[in-house]
Amino acid sequence: YESMQIDFSVEEGLSQLPRAKRSICFNLLEAALEGIVNDASKWKVLLSQSQSEKSSFCDLVPASVLEKMSSFGSLSASCLHGETDPRCLLQVLRLLNRTQQVMLPLFDSQHYSIGSHMKVEESHPGGKVAFPSVVIFDAVAPYYPVHFTPPKNDPHGITRDMLQNALMSVLCERGAKYNHFNITEIDNAGGKESGEDETMITLAGRMFLERLDPPKTVMDYDPVSTGSNSEVEDKLDAVRDLSVLLLPSSSENTNPNIRRVTTAFLTELSSSLARVHEQSITSATGSPTTDDATGGLDAEDQISLASSIRQFSSTLAHWLEENGPSSFGFGLNGGEEKAEMIDSSLWEAFVVDIIRRLSPTLGSAPQGLHGRASTAYLASLAAGGGLVTLNKVLQSCIPGFLGVLALLDENREDSTTSTESSNAKNRDEEKMAAAMRGIAALISSCRVTLGRLERKHRGVKINPHPMLLFSSKIIQKISLALNSMAKHADDSQLSLAAVAALESILTTADLQALNEEDVNSMIKSFSTLASFIIQTDDAVIKTSSSDEWKTACARALGALISNGFVDVNAEVSEECHHLGVYAESLLRQTLLSASSPPDVSFDSSCNRYDWIVLAGACSNGPLFVSRRIVFDLCSRIIKDLQMNPFKDDSINFFPLTALSYLVRNGGMNVSISFHEKDGRQSFSFAIIDELCKSVKRKSSANGVTTGERDMQIPIGMSQLKLPLSEAGDWEEANTVIRRAYLILPHLLHTYERTPAISSCKTLIDSIGQVIPPLSEWDEVKLSVCLPLLASILNCSDHVWSKLE
């Protein structure tokens, strides 16, 4: 590292050399880097042997050496100017990234100046010398984004992805390890005016942001999109590049780049994300605004862009919170002390500022495009962020929504019917419906976050519940909306939103904390909903409502059964027990309705909403709920098979079809309950036994059909009893098979799920006992069991690993 005068204009003649010789020049620079690596390793060995007080290698690097290294980095960056050959371009990009990996650790934070100006301080052994991050960025920025199509039959194998990855490695300083880095030093380093707050990460981040959210005030801005890439695709690429820059990869738990940005940059990033998100939603609805730069693009692409932005912002918020100080995260980091915590000001800059800016709209005009976009963005932050983010969003947004729903009390007291009053009520209803949908979205976000935290902490529940302060008020507003609907027989958008909010609050809130008034209001609301879809002896289903409304009612009732139905061994409060009693009564009515023929007005193309109730209860509830439902349906199926005669038109298929529907739409617990053994055998084999039994029917004097069941024929020649007629057994066996084949199509679905593997071995053993078939009844058993076994073997390859 001897000091010598070098003419750094040698790169000017580099472009005049042929490609092969340029590559040799770049190899020389790479060799110089490897020399530094070898010298550093030898130096560290000497330090360890000498037991020097200065244990850090960086402390011993003279300022003159750092200055030469900085000049070397600038020289390497200048080699990239004007390079167009993809082979040399890839080589130089990898050289620059290797320069970052080797030299950046030598510029220790206590001697490291962030800016682009070199400052040598001879009084300090390390001096203050800047690594040329800005120079390197200026060299690589013109190549972003990479537009390269390799020629046909390219022997070199260089692709666009290779160039893009090499470029992103430089922009992200991939592999460069900083010894120390304090973000507050950057924020206090003088601000933008001094030019000393720019790092490679902030420069790259702002370049990505410019691609995502092009400036509107710069008249000479040239979009980066080309004929092959639409503008929305450019924005999607920008979001992906921001994710690579700031978020940890799937193989890593941390990304040090987030510690190299300022709070000002994160505030700018958060604002841009929210703005582009709103523009995308506006374009997707077909109502582009005057300043919408993305208007007229395909709606699906716009929806994809909005979804990508929500995913990125919520993931970044979660990562900032989880890696913050332990006191900031309320001990939710598992009690582990992290080596490098993120300052809480970064989370506040990214999350709190945008919440403060968007939340006022939710209390004034939630029905507008800005209000709906803000609701979606904040709900995604609450769902993807941590507990602190969730509480901040709930406390900032729900009071505004409840303020809008106060119009319910005003409309109830206002009984005027003038045209002006009617128009005002319609406007208020649209506004209240948007507020109710916003509440439902935030409650769903709360459920997602709490579920993730509960899985992470092995079932430990959060106390106090985030919804504790708002549950009672929300339930009362929902009850007001649904009671008004029942009074006027109007399934409006407000009613639909209220039902969705009721479903959300039931699946998320702490039911143990509800008071008597809340429970009574919920029961009254659910009784109203049940009148639309549950068929009982003393109530007629209201058929004037839409399918959308009935489906929403069915989902809410299913949520009541799945969450309100109480296990007999559970200890619950008196109010929760009261709700459980109602859920038990509702379940009995729903099972009776689901097992019965529909009313005369039922159309085969319509939905069976009572089945939707049961499917929702099974899919969202614990296993004992599915066991109760499957037990009731299977008991009805077996009873019908035992009591009904062998007439095709007398078979009650509705318990069978209901069970088949639940298997397909009710989650895995239905199949588990159907195939698990209860005592001697499972429900699946109990039904198989009934399908295969021989029944000799005779009519009694009063016309009631009775049966005499033949058990297994005793073994031994003395016990041999030949049938009176071979044709009689054949006729009876064929009748049994015909009936079984009417029922089997409904049972096959129950054997096409993974839990059916538990029945596979027993089914194979049963088939093995009757091969070869020695009687008509052996053939009956084969005719029933073989299709079921085929369904199990076709359901998954996993079945073969379970069989011996």
Coordinates of N, CA, C and O in Angstrom, one line a residue, residues 746-801:
H746 N -72.6 -40.9 -2.5 CA -72.5 -39.9 -1.4 C -71.4 -40.2 -0.4 O -70.9 -39.3 0.3
L747 N -71.1 -41.5 -0.3 CA -70.1 -41.9 0.7 C -68.7 -41.8 0.2 O -67.7 -41.7 0.9
L748 N -68.5 -41.8 -1.2 CA -67.2 -41.8 -1.7 C -66.4 -40.6 -1.3 O -65.2 -40.7 -1.1
H749 N -67.1 -39.4 -1.2 CA -66.3 -38.2 -0.8 C -65.7 -38.4 0.6 O -64.6 -37.8 0.8
T750 N -66.3 -39.1 1.5 CA -65.7 -39.3 2.8 C -64.5 -40.1 2.8 O -63.7 -40.1 3.8
Y751 N -64.3 -40.9 1.7 CA -63.1 -41.7 1.6 C -62.0 -41.1 0.7 O -61.0 -41.7 0.4
E752 N -62.2 -39.9 0.3 CA -61.3 -39.2 -0.6 C -60.4 -38.2 0.1 O -59.8 -37.3 -0.5
R753 N -60.5 -38.2 1.5 CA -59.7 -37.3 2.3 C -58.6 -38.1 3.0 O -58.8 -39.3 3.3
T754 N -57.6 -37.4 3.4 CA -56.4 -38.0 4.1 C -56.8 -38.8 5.4 O -56.3 -39.9 5.6
P755 N -57.7 -38.3 6.2 CA -58.1 -39.1 7.4 C -58.6 -40.5 7.1 O -58.6 -41.4 8.0
A756 N -59.1 -40.7 5.9 CA -59.6 -42.0 5.5 C -58.5 -43.1 5.5 O -58.8 -44.3 5.6
I757 N -57.3 -42.7 5.5 CA -56.2 -43.7 5.6 C -56.3 -44.5 6.8 O -55.9 -45.7 6.8
S758 N -56.8 -44.0 7.9 CA -56.9 -44.7 9.1 C -57.9 -45.9 9.0 O -57.8 -46.9 9.7
S759 N -58.8 -45.9 8.0 CA -59.7 -46.9 7.8 C -59.2 -47.9 6.7 O -59.9 -48.9 6.5
C760 N -58.1 -47.6 6.1 CA -57.6 -48.4 5.0 C -57.3 -49.8 5.4 O -57.7 -50.8 4.7
K761 N -56.5 -50.0 6.5 CA -56.1 -51.4 6.8 C -57.3 -52.2 7.2 O -57.4 -53.4 6.8
T762 N -58.2 -51.7 8.0 CA -59.4 -52.4 8.4 C -60.2 -52.8 7.1 O -60.8 -53.9 7.1
L763 N -60.3 -51.9 6.2 CA -61.1 -52.2 5.0 C -60.4 -53.3 4.2 O -61.1 -54.2 3.6
I764 N -59.1 -53.2 4.1 CA -58.4 -54.3 3.4 C -58.6 -55.6 4.0 O -58.8 -56.7 3.4
D765 N -58.5 -55.7 5.4 CA -58.8 -56.9 6.1 C -60.2 -57.5 5.8 O -60.4 -58.7 5.7
S766 N -61.2 -56.6 5.8 CA -62.5 -57.0 5.5 C -62.7 -57.6 4.1 O -63.4 -58.6 3.9
I767 N -62.0 -57.0 3.2 CA -62.1 -57.5 1.8 C -61.3 -58.8 1.7 O -61.8 -59.8 1.0
G768 N -60.2 -58.9 2.4 CA -59.4 -60.2 2.4 C -60.2 -61.4 2.9 O -60.0 -62.5 2.5
Q769 N -61.1 -61.2 3.8 CA -61.9 -62.3 4.4 C -62.9 -62.9 3.4 O -63.4 -64.0 3.6
V770 N -63.3 -62.1 2.4 CA -64.3 -62.6 1.4 C -63.7 -62.8 0.0 O -64.5 -62.8 -1.0
I771 N -62.4 -62.9 -0.1 CA -61.8 -63.2 -1.4 C -61.2 -64.6 -1.3 O -60.4 -64.9 -0.4
P772 N -61.6 -65.5 -2.2 CA -62.6 -65.4 -3.3 C -64.0 -65.4 -2.7 O -64.2 -66.0 -1.6
P773 N -65.0 -64.8 -3.3 CA -66.3 -64.8 -2.8 C -67.0 -66.2 -2.9 O -66.9 -66.8 -3.9
L774 N -67.5 -66.6 -1.8 CA -68.1 -68.0 -1.8 C -69.6 -67.9 -1.7 O -70.2 -69.0 -1.8
S775 N -70.2 -66.7 -1.6 CA -71.6 -66.6 -1.6 C -72.0 -65.3 -2.2 O -71.2 -64.4 -2.5
E776 N -73.3 -65.2 -2.4 CA -73.8 -63.9 -2.9 C -73.5 -62.7 -2.0 O -73.3 -61.6 -2.4
W777 N -73.5 -63.0 -0.7 CA -73.3 -62.0 0.3 C -71.8 -61.6 0.4 O -71.5 -60.4 0.8
D778 N -71.0 -62.5 0.0 CA -69.6 -62.1 -0.1 C -69.4 -61.1 -1.3 O -68.7 -60.1 -1.2
E779 N -70.2 -61.4 -2.3 CA -70.1 -60.5 -3.5 C -70.7 -59.1 -3.1 O -70.3 -58.1 -3.6
V780 N -71.7 -59.1 -2.3 CA -72.3 -57.8 -1.8 C -71.3 -57.0 -1.1 O -71.1 -55.8 -1.3
K781 N -70.5 -57.7 -0.2 CA -69.5 -57.0 0.6 C -68.4 -56.4 -0.3 O -67.9 -55.3 -0.1
L782 N -68.0 -57.2 -1.3 CA -67.0 -56.7 -2.3 C -67.5 -55.6 -3.1 O -66.8 -54.6 -3.3
S783 N -68.8 -55.6 -3.5 CA -69.3 -54.6 -4.3 C -69.4 -53.2 -3.5 O -69.3 -52.2 -4.1
V784 N -69.5 -53.3 -2.2 CA -69.6 -52.1 -1.4 C -68.2 -51.6 -1.0 O -67.9 -50.4 -1.1
C785 N -67.3 -52.6 -0.6 CA -66.0 -52.2 -0.1 C -65.0 -51.8 -1.1 O -64.1 -50.9 -0.9
L786 N -65.0 -52.4 -2.3 CA -64.0 -52.2 -3.3 C -64.0 -50.7 -3.8 O -62.9 -50.1 -3.9
P787 N -65.2 -50.1 -4.1 CA -65.2 -48.7 -4.5 C -64.6 -47.8 -3.4 O -63.9 -46.8 -3.7
L788 N -64.9 -48.1 -2.2 CA -64.4 -47.3 -1.1 C -62.9 -47.4 -0.9 O -62.2 -46.4 -0.7
L789 N -62.4 -48.6 -1.1 CA -60.9 -48.8 -1.0 C -60.3 -48.1 -2.1 O -59.2 -47.5 -2.0
A790 N -60.8 -48.1 -3.3 CA -60.3 -47.4 -4.5 C -60.2 -45.9 -4.2 O -59.2 -45.3 -4.6
S791 N -61.2 -45.4 -3.6 CA -61.2 -43.9 -3.3 C -60.1 -43.6 -2.3 O -59.4 -42.5 -2.5
I792 N -59.8 -44.4 -1.3 CA -58.8 -44.2 -0.4 C -57.4 -44.2 -1.1 O -56.6 -43.3 -0.9
L793 N -57.2 -45.2 -1.9 CA -55.9 -45.4 -2.6 C -55.6 -44.3 -3.6 O -54.5 -43.9 -3.9
N794 N -56.7 -43.7 -4.1 CA -56.5 -42.6 -5.0 C -56.4 -41.2 -4.4 O -56.1 -40.2 -5.0
C795 N -56.7 -41.1 -3.1 CA -56.8 -39.8 -2.5 C -55.4 -39.2 -2.3 O -55.2 -37.9 -2.4
S796 N -54.4 -40.0 -2.0 CA -53.0 -39.4 -1.8 C -52.0 -40.5 -1.8 O -52.3 -41.7 -1.5
D797 N -50.8 -40.2 -2.3 CA -49.7 -41.1 -2.3 C -49.3 -41.4 -0.9 O -48.5 -42.4 -0.7
H798 N -49.7 -40.6 0.0 CA -49.2 -40.8 1.4 C -49.8 -42.1 2.0 O -49.3 -42.6 3.0
V799 N -50.8 -42.6 1.4 CA -51.5 -43.8 1.9 C -50.5 -45.0 1.9 O -50.5 -45.8 2.8
W800 N -49.6 -45.0 0.9 CA -48.8 -46.2 0.8 C -47.7 -46.3 1.9 O -47.3 -47.3 2.2
S801 N -47.3 -45.1 2.4 CA -46.4 -45.1 3.5 C -47.0 -45.6 4.8 O -46.3 -45.9 5.8

